[in-house]
Structures are given as C-alpha cells and as structure tokens.
GROMACS .gro file of C-alpha atoms in nm:
model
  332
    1UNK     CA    1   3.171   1.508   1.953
    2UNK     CA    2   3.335   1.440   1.653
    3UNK     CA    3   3.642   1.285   1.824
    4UNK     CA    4   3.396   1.038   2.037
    5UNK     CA    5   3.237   0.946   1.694
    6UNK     CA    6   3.554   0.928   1.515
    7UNK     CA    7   3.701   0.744   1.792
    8UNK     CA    8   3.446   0.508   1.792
    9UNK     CA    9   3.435   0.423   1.410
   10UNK     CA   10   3.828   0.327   1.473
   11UNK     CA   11   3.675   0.047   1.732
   12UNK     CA   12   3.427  -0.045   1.527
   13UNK     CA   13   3.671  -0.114   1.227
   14UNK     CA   14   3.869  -0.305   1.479
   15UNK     CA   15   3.621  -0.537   1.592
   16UNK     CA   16   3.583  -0.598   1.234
   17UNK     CA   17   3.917  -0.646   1.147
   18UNK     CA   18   3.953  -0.944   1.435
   19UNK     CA   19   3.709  -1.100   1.605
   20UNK     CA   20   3.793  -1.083   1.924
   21UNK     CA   21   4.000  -0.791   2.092
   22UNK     CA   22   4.086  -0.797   2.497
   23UNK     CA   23   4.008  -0.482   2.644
   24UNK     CA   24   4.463  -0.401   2.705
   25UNK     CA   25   4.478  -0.435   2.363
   26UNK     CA   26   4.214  -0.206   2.244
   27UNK     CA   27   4.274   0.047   2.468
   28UNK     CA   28   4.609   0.047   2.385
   29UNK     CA   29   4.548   0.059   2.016
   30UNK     CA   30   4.267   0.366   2.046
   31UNK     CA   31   4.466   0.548   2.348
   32UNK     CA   32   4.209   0.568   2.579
   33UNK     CA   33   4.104   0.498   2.986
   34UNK     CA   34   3.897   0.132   3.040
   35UNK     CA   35   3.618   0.382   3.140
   36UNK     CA   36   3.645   0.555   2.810
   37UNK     CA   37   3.670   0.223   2.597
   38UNK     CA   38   3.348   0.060   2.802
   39UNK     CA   39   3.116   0.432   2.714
   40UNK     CA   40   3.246   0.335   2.340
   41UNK     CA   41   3.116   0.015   2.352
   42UNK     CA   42   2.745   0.099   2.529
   43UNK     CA   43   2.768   0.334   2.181
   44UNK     CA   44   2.804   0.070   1.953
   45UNK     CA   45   2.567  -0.143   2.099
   46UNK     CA   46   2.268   0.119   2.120
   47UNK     CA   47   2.300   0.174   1.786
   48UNK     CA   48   2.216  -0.233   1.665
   49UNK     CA   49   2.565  -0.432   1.673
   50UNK     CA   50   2.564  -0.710   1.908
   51UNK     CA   51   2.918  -0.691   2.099
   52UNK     CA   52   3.028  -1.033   2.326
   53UNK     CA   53   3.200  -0.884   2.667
   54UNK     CA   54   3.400  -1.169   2.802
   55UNK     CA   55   3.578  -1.183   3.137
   56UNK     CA   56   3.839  -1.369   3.270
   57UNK     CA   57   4.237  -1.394   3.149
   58UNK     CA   58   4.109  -1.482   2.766
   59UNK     CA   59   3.871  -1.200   2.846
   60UNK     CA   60   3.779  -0.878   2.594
   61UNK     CA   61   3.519  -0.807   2.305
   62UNK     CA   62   3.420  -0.943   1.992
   63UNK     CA   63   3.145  -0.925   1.722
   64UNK     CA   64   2.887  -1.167   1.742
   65UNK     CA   65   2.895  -1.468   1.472
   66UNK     CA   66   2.628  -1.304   1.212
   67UNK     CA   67   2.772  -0.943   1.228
   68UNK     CA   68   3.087  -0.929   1.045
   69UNK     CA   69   2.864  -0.649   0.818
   70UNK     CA   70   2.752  -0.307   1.025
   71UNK     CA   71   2.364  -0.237   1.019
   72UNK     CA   72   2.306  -0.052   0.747
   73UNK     CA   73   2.265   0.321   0.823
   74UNK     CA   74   1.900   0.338   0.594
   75UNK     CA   75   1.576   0.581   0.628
   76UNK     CA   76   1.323   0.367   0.616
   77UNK     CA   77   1.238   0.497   0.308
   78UNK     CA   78   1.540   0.429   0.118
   79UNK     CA   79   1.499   0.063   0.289
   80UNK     CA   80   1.153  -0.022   0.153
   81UNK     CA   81   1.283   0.120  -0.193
   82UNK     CA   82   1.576  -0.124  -0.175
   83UNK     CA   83   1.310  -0.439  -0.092
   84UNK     CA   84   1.088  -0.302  -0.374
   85UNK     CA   85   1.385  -0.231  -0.593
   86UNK     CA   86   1.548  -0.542  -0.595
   87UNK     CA   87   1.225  -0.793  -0.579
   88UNK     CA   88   1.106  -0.633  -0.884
   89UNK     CA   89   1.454  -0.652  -1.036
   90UNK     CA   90   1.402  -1.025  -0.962
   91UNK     CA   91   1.099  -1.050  -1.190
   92UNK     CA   92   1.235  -0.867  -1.442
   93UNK     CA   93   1.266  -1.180  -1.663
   94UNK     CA   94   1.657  -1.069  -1.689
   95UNK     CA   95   1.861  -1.412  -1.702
   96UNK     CA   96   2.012  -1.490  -1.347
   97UNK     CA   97   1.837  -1.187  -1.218
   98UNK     CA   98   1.640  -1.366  -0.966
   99UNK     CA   99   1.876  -1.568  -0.792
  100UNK     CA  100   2.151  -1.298  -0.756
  101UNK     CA  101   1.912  -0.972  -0.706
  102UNK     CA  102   1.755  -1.217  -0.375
  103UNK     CA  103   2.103  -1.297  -0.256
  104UNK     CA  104   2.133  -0.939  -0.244
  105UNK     CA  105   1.828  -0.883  -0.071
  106UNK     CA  106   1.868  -1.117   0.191
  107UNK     CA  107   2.231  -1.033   0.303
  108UNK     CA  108   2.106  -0.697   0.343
  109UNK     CA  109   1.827  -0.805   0.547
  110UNK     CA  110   2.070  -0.981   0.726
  111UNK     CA  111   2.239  -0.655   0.868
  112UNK     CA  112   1.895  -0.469   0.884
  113UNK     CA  113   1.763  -0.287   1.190
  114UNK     CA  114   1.476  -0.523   1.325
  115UNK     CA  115   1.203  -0.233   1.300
  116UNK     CA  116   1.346  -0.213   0.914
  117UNK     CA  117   1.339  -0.580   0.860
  118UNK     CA  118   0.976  -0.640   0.982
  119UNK     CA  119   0.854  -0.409   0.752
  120UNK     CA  120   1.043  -0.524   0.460
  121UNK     CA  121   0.982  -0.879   0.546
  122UNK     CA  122   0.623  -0.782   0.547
  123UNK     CA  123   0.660  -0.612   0.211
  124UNK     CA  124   0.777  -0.932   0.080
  125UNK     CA  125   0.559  -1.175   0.201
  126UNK     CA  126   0.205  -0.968   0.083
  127UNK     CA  127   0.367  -0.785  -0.216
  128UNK     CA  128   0.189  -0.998  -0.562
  129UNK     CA  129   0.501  -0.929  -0.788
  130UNK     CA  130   0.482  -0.976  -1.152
  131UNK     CA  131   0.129  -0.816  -1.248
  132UNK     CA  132   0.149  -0.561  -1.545
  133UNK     CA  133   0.173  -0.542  -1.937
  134UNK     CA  134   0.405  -0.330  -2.199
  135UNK     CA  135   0.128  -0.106  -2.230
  136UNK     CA  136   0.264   0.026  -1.882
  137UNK     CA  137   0.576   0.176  -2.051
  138UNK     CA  138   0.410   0.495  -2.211
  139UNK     CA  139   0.227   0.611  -1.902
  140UNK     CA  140   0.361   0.839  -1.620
  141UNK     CA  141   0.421   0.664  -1.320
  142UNK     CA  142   0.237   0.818  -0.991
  143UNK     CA  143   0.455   0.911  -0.688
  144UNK     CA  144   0.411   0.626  -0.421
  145UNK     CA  145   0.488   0.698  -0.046
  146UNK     CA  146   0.714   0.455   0.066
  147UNK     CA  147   0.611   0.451   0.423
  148UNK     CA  148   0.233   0.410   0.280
  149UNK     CA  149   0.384   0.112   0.118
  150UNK     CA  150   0.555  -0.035   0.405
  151UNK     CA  151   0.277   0.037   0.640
  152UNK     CA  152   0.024  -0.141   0.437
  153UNK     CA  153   0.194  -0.418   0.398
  154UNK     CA  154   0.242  -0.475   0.758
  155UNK     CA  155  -0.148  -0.465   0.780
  156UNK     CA  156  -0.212  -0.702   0.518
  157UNK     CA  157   0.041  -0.946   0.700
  158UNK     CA  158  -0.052  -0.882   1.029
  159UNK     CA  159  -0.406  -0.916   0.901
  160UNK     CA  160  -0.512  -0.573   1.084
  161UNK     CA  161  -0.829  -0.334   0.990
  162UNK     CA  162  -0.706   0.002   0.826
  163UNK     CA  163  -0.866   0.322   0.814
  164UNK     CA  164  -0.812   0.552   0.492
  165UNK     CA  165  -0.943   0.795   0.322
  166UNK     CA  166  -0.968   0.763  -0.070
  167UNK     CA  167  -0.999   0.993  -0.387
  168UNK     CA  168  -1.109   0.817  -0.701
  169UNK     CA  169  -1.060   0.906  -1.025
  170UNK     CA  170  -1.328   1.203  -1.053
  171UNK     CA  171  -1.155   1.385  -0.734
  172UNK     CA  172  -1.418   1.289  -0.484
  173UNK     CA  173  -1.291   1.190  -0.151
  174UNK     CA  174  -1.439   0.924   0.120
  175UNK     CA  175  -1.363   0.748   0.408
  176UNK     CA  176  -1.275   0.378   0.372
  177UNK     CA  177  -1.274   0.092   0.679
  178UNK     CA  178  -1.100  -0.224   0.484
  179UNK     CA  179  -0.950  -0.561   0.542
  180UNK     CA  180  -0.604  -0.547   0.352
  181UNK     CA  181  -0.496  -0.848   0.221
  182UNK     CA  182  -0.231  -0.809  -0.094
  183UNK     CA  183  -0.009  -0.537  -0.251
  184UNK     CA  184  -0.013  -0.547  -0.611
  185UNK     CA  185   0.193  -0.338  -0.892
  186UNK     CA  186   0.028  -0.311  -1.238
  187UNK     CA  187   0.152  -0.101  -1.477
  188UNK     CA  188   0.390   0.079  -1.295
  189UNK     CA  189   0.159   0.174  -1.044
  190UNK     CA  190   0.028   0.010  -0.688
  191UNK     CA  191  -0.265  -0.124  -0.618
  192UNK     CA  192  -0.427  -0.260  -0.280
  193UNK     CA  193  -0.695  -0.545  -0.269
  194UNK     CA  194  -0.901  -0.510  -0.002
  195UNK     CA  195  -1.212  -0.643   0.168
  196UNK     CA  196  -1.433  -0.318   0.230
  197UNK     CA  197  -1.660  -0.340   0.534
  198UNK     CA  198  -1.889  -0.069   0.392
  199UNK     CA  199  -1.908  -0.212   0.024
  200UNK     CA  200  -1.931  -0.556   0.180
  201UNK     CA  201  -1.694  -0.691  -0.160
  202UNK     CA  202  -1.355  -0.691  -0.232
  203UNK     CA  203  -1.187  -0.374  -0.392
  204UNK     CA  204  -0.898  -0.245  -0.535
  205UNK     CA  205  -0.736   0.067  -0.422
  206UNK     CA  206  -0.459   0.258  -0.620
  207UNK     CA  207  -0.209   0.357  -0.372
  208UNK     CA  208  -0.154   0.730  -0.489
  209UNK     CA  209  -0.537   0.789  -0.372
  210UNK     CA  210  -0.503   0.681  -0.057
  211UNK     CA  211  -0.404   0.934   0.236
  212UNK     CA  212  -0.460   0.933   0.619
  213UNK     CA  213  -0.416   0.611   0.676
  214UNK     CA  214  -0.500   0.500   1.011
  215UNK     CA  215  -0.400   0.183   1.205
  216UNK     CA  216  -0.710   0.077   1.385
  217UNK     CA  217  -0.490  -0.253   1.592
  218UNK     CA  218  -0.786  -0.478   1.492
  219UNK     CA  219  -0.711  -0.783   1.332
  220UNK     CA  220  -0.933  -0.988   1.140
  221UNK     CA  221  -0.973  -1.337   1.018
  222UNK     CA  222  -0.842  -1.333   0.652
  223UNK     CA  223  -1.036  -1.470   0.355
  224UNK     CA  224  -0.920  -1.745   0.164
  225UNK     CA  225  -0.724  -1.628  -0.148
  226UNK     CA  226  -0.452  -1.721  -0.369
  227UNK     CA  227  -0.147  -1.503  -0.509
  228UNK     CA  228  -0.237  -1.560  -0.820
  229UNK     CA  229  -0.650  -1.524  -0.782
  230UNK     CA  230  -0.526  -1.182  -0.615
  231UNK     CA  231  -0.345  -1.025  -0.926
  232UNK     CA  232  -0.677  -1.132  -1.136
  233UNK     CA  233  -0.899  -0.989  -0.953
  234UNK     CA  234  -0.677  -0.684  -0.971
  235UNK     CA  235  -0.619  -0.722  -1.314
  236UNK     CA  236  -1.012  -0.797  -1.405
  237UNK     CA  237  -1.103  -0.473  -1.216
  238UNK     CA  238  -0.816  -0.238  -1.414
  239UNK     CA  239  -0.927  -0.385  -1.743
  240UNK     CA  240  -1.301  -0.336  -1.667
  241UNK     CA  241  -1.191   0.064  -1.542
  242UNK     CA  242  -1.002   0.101  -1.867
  243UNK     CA  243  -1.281   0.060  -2.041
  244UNK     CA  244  -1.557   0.175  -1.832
  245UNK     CA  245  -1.798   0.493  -1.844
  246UNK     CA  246  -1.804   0.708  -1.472
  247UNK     CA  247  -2.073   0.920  -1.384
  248UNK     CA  248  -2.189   1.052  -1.058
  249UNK     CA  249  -2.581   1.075  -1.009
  250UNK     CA  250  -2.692   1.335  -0.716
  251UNK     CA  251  -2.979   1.245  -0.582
  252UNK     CA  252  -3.256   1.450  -0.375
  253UNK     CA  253  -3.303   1.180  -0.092
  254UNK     CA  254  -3.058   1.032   0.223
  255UNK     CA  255  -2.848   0.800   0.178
  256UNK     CA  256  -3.030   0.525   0.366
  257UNK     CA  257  -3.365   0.591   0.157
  258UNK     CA  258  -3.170   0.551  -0.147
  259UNK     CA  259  -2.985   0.230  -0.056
  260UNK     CA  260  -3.304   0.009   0.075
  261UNK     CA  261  -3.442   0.146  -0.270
  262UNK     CA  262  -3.159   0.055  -0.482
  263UNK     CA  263  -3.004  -0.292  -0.270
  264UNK     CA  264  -2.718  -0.448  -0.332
  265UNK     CA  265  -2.691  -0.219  -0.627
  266UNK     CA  266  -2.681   0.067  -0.381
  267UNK     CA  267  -2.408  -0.034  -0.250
  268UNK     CA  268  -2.150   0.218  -0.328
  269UNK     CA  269  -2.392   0.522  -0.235
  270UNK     CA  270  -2.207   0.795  -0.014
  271UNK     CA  271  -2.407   1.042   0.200
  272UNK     CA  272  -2.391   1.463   0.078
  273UNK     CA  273  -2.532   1.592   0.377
  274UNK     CA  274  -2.894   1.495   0.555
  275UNK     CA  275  -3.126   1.517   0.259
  276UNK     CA  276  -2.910   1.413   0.045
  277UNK     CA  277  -2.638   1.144  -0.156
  278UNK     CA  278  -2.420   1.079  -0.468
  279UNK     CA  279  -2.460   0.707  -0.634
  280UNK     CA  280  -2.181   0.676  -0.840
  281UNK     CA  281  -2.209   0.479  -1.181
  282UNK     CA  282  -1.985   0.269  -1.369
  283UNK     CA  283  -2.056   0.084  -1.705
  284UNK     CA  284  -1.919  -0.053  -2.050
  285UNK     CA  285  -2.094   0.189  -2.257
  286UNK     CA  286  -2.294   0.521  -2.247
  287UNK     CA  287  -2.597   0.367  -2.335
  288UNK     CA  288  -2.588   0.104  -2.062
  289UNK     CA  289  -2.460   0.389  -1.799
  290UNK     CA  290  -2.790   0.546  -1.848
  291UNK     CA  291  -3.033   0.294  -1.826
  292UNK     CA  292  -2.905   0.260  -1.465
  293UNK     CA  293  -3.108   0.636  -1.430
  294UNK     CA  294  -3.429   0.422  -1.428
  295UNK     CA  295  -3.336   0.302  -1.100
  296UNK     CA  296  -3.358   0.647  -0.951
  297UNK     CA  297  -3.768   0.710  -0.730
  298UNK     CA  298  -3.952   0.867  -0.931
  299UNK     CA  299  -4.087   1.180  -0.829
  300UNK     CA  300  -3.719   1.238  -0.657
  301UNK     CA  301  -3.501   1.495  -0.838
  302UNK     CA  302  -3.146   1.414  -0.898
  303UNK     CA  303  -2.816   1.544  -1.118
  304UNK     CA  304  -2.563   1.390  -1.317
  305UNK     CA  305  -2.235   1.470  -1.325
  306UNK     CA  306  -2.038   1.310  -1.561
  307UNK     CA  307  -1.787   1.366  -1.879
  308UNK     CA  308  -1.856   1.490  -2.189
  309UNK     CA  309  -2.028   1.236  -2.393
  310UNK     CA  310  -2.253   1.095  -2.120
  311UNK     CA  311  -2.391   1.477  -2.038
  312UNK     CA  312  -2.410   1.488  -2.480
  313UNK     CA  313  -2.615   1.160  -2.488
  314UNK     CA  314  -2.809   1.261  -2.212
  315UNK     CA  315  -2.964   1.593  -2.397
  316UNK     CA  316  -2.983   1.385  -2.693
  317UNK     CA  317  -3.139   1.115  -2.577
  318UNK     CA  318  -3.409   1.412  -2.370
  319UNK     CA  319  -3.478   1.527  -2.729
  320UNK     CA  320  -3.588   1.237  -2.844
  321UNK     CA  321  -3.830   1.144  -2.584
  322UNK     CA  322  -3.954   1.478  -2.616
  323UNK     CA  323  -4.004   1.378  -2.978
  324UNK     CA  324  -4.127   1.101  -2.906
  325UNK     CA  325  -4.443   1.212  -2.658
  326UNK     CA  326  -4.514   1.496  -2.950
  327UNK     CA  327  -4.537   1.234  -3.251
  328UNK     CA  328  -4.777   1.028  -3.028
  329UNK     CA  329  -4.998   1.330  -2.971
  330UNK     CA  330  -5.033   1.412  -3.269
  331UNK     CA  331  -5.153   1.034  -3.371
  332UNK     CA  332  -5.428   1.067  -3.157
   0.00000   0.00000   0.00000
C-alpha cells in the first residue's frame, strides 16, 4: 500500500510538472506495466482531479485546464474554518485585507471538493459579515460547531425548514421548527435569524444553543429582507437582551388555556406536562417584568422563577400590599 500511494504521488507530480504525458513515457518514467499505470490513474481520478485520456499517436494524459493545483486534502471542518477565517479577515478593516484575503479564498475554492465548495459557497452567500462592537473583545468566545455552521447555512440558502432544539439563557430546552434565513456574528459569537413557525415572528438564535439539528427537505418561500435590515434586527434584539430582566412564570393551567387567555402575548408559552406550562418573561426593568403577573387568571396558581432581584422585589412588593389591605382596615 504504501508503494501504490507513493507511486502514485510520483504521477501525480508528473502530470503537474507537464501537461500532457503519453502513456510510453510515463510508464517509462514510474517503471510500471500499462495495466499498472491505467489502476493509477482510476486512483487519481476517484479522489477529485479531472485527468484527459487521449488516444491516437499524440495520445496520453494530461491535467485538465483549471487543475494545475491538487484538491485540497480538508475535513470539512477545517474547510468551513478557512471560509469563515478568511471572510472575516476581509472585514477586518486591515488596509488591502479585503481584496487579497478573497483572492485567497477563491483560488482555494477553486481546487475545493464540490461537496466542500457548496457548503462554503453557501456560507458565503447567507453569512451577514461585519456585525459586532469593541465591547466583544473582553468576553469569552463560545465554541461553535463548524458543521452546525455549514449546515445552516446551506438551509438558509437553499431556503429549507430546520428542526432544532434550543437552550436559552436560563438552561431550559425546547423544540424549534424555523425558516432560516441569515447567519450573523456579533460579538464574537453566532447568531441565526430565523422565521419561527411556532412564535409566528422572526427570532434570533445563538448558535452555541442550538443542538439536534434536523433537516426536514422542506423549502419555503423566503421573506423579503435586506443584509443590512438582517444584522439590525439582530443587533436590536442583543441590545434589548443585554439589558433585559428574564423570569419564568409556572403556571397551574395547559398550555392552550393559557395562550387564548394571554394572545399574541402568549405567544412564547411552552407546555410542562397536561395541566400545566411555563410563560417566560422578558422586560427593561423589574418593575415592568412584574406587572406582566397581572396577566396571569385569577384564581389559577402559578410560580416564578427568576434571579435574584426579581424574587427580592417580588416579597417586597407582597409586603407592601399586605400593608397596604391592613392600613385600609384599619381606616374603616
């Protein structure tokens, strides 16, 4: 075995060296049977380099016009980290950086394996490049699986329905159905903007979160969107999260009950069994957060869940109405 493949690296560099070879002459130079040189050539071919056989007195074998590089011998992960690497590179705002950093790119594209090259090309096209601030610098930067990224790029060019399921920021863990449409990096960190069926509104995914992806081979009609309306909404929803109060209310009824209550504010509810379902809240402040709680049946218990300073507010807040109903006994 490691004659055959050394053997056949030696006619690989010759094809290289001059484009075109008759078959006396290379298996004179390699020392081999016509039978033997023919097997060496089926192996160069299965693995991606297009070889011309030509017959005749001018007969023999050359290299293609286009192939004068080899395919690139690349996992598909270390190919996706290439496209990333070097498109980013590009918008970098380093002088000259573009232009030579996608030269780069696209000669090795050039000698990519076609599987490779879709997915790359797909990365490209449906990749938003150039969303993010400084602030980015000073905050670890969450482990992205570069087949995730590939593969989600391919839906949001292809246009297809992916399945996922998704854990948001306080651990919890559902099932999403969404239309992809862009890839977006922020801060050091990816993000997908998606149509969710369930939600019925757009929504941004980060890509660490996202696991079990499934391909369902639907394809949908895309929505109308710009690159650049794409990184704001992405950008509008990180700001909003920076700054934003999470708490998860658990609430004594099923989910549908509490939906056709709450409407389109409802709209994030997830089921917790038969009986039962978690609303999850999101606001600019404490105060506000809570006010949502009047939403809630009344007569139907629930539980929040929730850091700190909501739970804090909360009891205080409980004292005070408690206050409150004493003082205005005693007036009467």
């Amino acid at each position: 075995m490691a004659a055959t493949t050394s053997r056949t690296l030696e006619l690989l560099s010759l094809l290289q060296s001059h484009r075109h070879w008759s078959a006396r002459e290379l298996v004179d130079r390699l020392g081999v049977s016509e039978r033997t040189l023919r097997r060496d050539i089926e192996r160069l071919r299965e693995l991606g380099y297009r070889i011309e056989s030509m017959r005749g007195s001018a007969g023999g074998y050359r290299l293609e016009a286009g192939t004068g590089l080899p395919p690139l011998l690349l996992s598909d992960d270390e190919g996706v980290a290439i496209a990333v690497g070097l498109r980013s590179q590009a918008t970098a705002g380093l002088r000259g950086a573009e232009h030579t950093t996608l030269s780069a790119l696209a000669k090795i594209e050039q000698v990519l394996p076609p599987a490779l090259r879709r997915r790359i090309d797909a990365l490209a096209s449906h990749a938003t490049i150039g969303a993010g601030g400084r602030e980015a610098s000073a905050r670890p930067t969450p482990e992205v699986d570069t087949e995730l990224l590939g593969l989600l790029a391919l839906g949001c060019r292809d246009s297809e329905r992916l399945r996922f399921t998704y854990t948001d920021a306080a651990g919890e863990s559902t099932s999403r159905v969404v239309e992809p449409y862009r890839l977006v990096p922020v801060a050091r960190r990816w993000y997908l903007l998606a149509w969710d069926r369930q939600r019925e509104d757009w929504r941004t995914f980060r890509l660490d979160r996202i696991s079990d992806l499934f391909e369902t081979r639907v394809h949908f009609e895309p929505r109308p969107m710009t690159d650049e309306a794409a990184r704001a909404r992405v950008e509008t929803a990180l700001r909003w999260r920076d700054r934003s109060v999470r708490a998860r209310v658990v609430v004594d009824l099923p989910r549908a009950e509490l939906v056709d209550h709450l409407g389109w504010y409802g709209r994030d509810v997830v089921a917790d069994g038969p009986a039962r379902c978690v609303w999850p809240l999101e606001a600019d402040t404490v105060e506000n957060l809570v006010v949502a709680l009047m939403w809630v049946p009344r007569g139907i218990g629930y539980r929040v869940d929730g850091p700190p300073e909501v739970l804090e507010f909360l009891a205080a807040q409980a004292e005070r109405f408690t206050a409150a109903v004493g003082l205005r006994g005693d007036s009467r």
